[in-house]
PDB file of C-alpha atoms in Angstrom:
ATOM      1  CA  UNK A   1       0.000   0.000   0.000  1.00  0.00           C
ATOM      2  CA  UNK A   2       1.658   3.148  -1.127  1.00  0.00           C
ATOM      3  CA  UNK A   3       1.003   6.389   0.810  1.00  0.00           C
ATOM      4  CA  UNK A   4       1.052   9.806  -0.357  1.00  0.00           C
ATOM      5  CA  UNK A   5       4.211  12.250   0.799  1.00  0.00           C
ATOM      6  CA  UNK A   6       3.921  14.490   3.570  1.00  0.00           C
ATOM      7  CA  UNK A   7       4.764  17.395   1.609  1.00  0.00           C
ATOM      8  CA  UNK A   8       5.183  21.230   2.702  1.00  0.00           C
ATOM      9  CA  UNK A   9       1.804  22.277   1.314  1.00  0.00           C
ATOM     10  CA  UNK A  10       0.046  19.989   2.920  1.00  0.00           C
ATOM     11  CA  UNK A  11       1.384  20.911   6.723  1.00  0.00           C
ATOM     12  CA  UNK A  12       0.527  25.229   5.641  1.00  0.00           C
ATOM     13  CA  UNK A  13      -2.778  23.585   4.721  1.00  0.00           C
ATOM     14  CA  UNK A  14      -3.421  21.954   7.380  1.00  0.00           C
ATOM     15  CA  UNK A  15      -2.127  24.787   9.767  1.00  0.00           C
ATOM     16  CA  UNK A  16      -4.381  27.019   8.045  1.00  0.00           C
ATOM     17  CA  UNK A  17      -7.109  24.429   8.675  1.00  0.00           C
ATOM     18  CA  UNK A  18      -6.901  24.593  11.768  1.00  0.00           C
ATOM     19  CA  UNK A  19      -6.220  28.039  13.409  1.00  0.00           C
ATOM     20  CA  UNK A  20      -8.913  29.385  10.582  1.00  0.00           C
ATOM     21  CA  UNK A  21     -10.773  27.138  13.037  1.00  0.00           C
ATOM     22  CA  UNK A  22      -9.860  27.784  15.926  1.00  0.00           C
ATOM     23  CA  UNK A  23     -10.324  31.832  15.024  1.00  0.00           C
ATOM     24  CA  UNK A  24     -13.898  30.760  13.886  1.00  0.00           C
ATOM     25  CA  UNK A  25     -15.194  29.321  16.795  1.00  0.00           C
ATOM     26  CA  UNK A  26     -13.347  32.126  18.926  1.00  0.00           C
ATOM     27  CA  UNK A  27     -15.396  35.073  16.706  1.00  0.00           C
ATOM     28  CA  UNK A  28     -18.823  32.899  17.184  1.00  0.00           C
ATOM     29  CA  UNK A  29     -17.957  33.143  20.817  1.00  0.00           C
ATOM     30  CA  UNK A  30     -17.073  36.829  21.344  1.00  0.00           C
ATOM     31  CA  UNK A  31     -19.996  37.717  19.242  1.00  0.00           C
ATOM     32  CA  UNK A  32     -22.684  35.600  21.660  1.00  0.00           C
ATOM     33  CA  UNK A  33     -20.475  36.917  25.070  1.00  0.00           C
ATOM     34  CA  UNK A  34     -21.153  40.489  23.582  1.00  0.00           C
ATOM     35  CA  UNK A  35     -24.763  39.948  22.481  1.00  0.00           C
ATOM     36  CA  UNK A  36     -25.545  38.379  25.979  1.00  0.00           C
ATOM     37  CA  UNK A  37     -24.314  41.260  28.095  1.00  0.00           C
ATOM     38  CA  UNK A  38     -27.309  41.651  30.117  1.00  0.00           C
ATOM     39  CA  UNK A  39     -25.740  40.037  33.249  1.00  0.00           C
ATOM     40  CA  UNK A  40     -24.347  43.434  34.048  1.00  0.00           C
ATOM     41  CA  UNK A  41     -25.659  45.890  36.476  1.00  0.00           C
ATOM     42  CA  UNK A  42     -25.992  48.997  35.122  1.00  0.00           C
ATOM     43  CA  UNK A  43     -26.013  50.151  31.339  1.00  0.00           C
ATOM     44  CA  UNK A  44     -23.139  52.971  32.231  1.00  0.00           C
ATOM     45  CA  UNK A  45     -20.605  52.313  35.052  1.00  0.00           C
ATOM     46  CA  UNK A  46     -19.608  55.808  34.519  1.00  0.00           C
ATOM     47  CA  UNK A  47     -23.154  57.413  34.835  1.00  0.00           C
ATOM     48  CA  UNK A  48     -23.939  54.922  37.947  1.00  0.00           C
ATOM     49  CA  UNK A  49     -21.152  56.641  39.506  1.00  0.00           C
ATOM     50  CA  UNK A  50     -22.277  60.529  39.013  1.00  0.00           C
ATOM     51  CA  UNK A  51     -25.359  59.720  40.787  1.00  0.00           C
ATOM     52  CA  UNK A  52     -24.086  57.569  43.313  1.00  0.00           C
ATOM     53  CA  UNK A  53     -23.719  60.406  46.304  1.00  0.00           C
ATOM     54  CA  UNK A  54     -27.373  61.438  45.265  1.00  0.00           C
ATOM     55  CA  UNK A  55     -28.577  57.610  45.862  1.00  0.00           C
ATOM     56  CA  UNK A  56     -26.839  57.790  49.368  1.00  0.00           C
ATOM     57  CA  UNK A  57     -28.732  61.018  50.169  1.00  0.00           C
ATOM     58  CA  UNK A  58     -31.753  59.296  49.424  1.00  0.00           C
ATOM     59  CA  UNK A  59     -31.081  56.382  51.211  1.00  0.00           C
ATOM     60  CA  UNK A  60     -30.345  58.353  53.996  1.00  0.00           C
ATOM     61  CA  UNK A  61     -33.825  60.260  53.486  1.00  0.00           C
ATOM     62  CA  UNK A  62     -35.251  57.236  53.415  1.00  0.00           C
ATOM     63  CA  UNK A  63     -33.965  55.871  56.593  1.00  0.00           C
ATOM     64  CA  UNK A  64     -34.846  59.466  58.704  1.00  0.00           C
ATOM     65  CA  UNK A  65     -38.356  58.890  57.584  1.00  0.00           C
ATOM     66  CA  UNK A  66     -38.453  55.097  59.418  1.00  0.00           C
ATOM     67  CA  UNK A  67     -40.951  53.997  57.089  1.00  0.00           C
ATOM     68  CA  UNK A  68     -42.538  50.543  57.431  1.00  0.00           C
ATOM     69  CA  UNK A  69     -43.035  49.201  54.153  1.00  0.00           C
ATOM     70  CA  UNK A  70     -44.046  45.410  53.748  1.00  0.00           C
ATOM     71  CA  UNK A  71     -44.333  43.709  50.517  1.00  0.00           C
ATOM     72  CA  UNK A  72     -45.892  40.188  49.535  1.00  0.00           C
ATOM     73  CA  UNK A  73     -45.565  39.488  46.175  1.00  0.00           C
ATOM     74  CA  UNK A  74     -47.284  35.246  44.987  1.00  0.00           C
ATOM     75  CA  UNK A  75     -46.976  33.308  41.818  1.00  0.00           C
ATOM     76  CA  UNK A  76     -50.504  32.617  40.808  1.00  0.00           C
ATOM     77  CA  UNK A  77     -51.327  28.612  39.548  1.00  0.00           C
ATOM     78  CA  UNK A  78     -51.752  30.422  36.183  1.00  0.00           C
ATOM     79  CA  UNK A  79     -48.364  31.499  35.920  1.00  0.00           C
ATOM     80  CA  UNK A  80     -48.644  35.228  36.836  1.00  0.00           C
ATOM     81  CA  UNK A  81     -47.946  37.440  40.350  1.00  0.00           C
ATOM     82  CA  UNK A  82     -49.816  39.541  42.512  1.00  0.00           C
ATOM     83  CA  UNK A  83     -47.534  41.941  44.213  1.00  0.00           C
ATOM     84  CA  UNK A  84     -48.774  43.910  47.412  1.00  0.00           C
ATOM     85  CA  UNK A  85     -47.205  46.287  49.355  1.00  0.00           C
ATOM     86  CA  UNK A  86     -48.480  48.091  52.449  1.00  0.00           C
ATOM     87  CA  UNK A  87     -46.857  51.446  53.419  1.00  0.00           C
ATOM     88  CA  UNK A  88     -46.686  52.721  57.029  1.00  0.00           C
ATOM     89  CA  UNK A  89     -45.188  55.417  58.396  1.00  0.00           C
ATOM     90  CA  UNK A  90     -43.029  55.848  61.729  1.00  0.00           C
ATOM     91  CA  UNK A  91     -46.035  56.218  64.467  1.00  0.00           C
ATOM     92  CA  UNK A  92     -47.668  52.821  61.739  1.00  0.00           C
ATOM     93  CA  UNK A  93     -50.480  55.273  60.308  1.00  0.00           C
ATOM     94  CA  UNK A  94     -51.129  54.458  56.987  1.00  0.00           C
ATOM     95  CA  UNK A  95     -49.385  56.522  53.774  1.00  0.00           C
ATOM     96  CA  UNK A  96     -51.987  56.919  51.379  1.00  0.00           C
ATOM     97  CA  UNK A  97     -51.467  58.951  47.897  1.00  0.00           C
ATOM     98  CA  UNK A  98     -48.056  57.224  47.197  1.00  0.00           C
ATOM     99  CA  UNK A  99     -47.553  55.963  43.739  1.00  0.00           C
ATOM    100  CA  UNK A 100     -45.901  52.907  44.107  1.00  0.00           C
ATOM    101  CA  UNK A 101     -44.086  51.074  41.668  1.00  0.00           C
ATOM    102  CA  UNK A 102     -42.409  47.601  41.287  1.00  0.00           C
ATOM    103  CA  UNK A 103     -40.185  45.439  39.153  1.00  0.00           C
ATOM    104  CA  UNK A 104     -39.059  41.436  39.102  1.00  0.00           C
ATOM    105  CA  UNK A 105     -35.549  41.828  37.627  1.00  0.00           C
ATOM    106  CA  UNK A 106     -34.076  38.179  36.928  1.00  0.00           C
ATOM    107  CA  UNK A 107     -30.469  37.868  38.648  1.00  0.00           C
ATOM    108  CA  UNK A 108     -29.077  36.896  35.335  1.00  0.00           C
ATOM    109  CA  UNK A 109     -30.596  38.405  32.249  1.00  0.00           C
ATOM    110  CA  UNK A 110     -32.125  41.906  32.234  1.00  0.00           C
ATOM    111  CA  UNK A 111     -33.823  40.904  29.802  1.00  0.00           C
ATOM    112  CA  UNK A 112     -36.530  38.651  31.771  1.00  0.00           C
ATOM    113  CA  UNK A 113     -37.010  41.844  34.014  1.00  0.00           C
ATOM    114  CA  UNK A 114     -41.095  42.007  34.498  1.00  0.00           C
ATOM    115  CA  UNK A 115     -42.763  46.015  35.421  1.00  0.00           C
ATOM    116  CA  UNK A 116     -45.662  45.926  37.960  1.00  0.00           C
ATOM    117  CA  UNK A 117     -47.570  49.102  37.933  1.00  0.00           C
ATOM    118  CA  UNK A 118     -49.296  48.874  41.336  1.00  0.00           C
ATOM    119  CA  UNK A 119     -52.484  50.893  42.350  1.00  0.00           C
ATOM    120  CA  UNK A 120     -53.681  52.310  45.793  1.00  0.00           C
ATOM    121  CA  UNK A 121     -56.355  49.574  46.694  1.00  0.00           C
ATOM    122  CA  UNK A 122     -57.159  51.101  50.185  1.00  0.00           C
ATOM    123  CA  UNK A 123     -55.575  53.871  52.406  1.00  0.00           C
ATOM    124  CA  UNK A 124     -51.840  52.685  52.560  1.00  0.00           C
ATOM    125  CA  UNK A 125     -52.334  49.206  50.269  1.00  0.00           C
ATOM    126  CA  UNK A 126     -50.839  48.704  46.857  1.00  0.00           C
ATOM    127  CA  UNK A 127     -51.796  45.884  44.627  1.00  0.00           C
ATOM    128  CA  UNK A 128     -50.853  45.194  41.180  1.00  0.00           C
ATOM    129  CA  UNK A 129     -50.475  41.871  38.824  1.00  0.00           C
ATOM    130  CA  UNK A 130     -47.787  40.600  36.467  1.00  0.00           C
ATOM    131  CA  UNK A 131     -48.397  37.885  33.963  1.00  0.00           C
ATOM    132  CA  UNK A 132     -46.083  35.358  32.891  1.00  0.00           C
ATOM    133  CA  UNK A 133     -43.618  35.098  35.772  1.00  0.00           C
ATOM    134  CA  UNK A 134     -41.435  32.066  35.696  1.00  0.00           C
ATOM    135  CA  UNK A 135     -40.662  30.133  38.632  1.00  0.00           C
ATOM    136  CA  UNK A 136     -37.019  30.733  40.424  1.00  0.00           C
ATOM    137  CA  UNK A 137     -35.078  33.587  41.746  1.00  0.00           C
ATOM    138  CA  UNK A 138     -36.397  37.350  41.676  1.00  0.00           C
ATOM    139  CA  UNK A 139     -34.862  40.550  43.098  1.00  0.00           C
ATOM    140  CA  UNK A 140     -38.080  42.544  43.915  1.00  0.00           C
ATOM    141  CA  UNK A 141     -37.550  46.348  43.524  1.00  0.00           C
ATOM    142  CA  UNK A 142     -40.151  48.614  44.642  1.00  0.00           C
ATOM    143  CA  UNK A 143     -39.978  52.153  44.618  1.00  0.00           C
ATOM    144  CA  UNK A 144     -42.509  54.719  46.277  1.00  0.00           C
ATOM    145  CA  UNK A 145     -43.065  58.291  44.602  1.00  0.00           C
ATOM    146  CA  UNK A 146     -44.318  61.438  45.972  1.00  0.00           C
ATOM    147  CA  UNK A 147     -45.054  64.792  43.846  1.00  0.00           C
ATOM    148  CA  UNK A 148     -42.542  63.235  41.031  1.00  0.00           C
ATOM    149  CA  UNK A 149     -39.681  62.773  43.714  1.00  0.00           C
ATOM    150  CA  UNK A 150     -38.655  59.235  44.894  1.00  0.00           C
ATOM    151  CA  UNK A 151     -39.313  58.787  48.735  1.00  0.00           C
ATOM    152  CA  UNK A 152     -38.789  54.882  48.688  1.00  0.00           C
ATOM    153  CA  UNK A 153     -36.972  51.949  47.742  1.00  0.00           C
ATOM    154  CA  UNK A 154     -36.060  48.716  47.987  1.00  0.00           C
ATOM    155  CA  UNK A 155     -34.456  45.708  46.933  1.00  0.00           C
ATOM    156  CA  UNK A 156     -34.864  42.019  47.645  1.00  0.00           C
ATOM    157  CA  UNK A 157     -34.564  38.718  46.812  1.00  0.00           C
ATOM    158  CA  UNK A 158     -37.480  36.576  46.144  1.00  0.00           C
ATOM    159  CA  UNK A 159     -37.766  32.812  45.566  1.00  0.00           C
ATOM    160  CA  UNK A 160     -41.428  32.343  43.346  1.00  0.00           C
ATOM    161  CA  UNK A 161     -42.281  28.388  43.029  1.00  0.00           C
TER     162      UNK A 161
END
């Protein structure tokens, strides 16, 4: 049986073979990492950081007014939420004409992240709905409003079976 010559074109072919490749597959990859970038936390470091002594007056705000907010949010059998949230305030009276807002972000992809517009359903009680909410790990933002300025919010993590 006669066999063919390793010959010098044949070794550039077949290192061109296989770093074209290897440069292939490492393209494809880059181009999913970059399309798939919604792990991160915010959209601009840089503008995250501008506004970062404003968020830590408002936190502080927040924490002077000893507000008691509680918030209950349930998957529904049909596959959607119900998300309440009942606002005290330091002496537990009620805080009624708030406009409360909420959000189900996904831990890892922004782009799963769910709005929940929630209106006043008695003095101090906010109810609102979301459909479609998989099961698994939530962080559950909610953020209280008053005359246009942001008087509340917070952030937690939520388990929904």
């Amino acid at each position: 049986m006669a066999t063919k010559p390793l010959t010098g074109t044949k070794v550039f072919l077949m290192l061109v073979a296989f770093f074209g490749v290897v440069i292939g597959v490492n393209v494809t990859m880059m181009k999913l990492a970059i399309a798939t970038l919604p792990g991160t936390d915010a959209d601009s470091p840089y503008a995250a950081g501008l506004t970062y002594d404003r968020e830590i007056s408002a936190a502080q705000d927040q924490a002077a007014r000893k507000w008691k907010v509680n918030a209950h949010v349930e998957r529904r059998t049909d596959g959607g939420a119900v998300l309440q949230v009942e606002a005290r305030d330091a002496s537990g009276q009620p805080i009624a004409g708030l406009k409360f807002g909420g959000r189900l972000e996904r831990p890892t992809d922004k782009r799963a992240d769910l709005a929940v517009e929630l209106s006043e359903i008695g003095i101090g009680l906010y109810r609102g709905n979301a459909a479609s909410v998989a099961p698994g790990q939530w962080d559950l933002v909610i953020e209280g409003e008053a005359r246009g300025t942001r008087v509340f919010m917070s952030r937690n993590r939520v388990i929904l079976n």
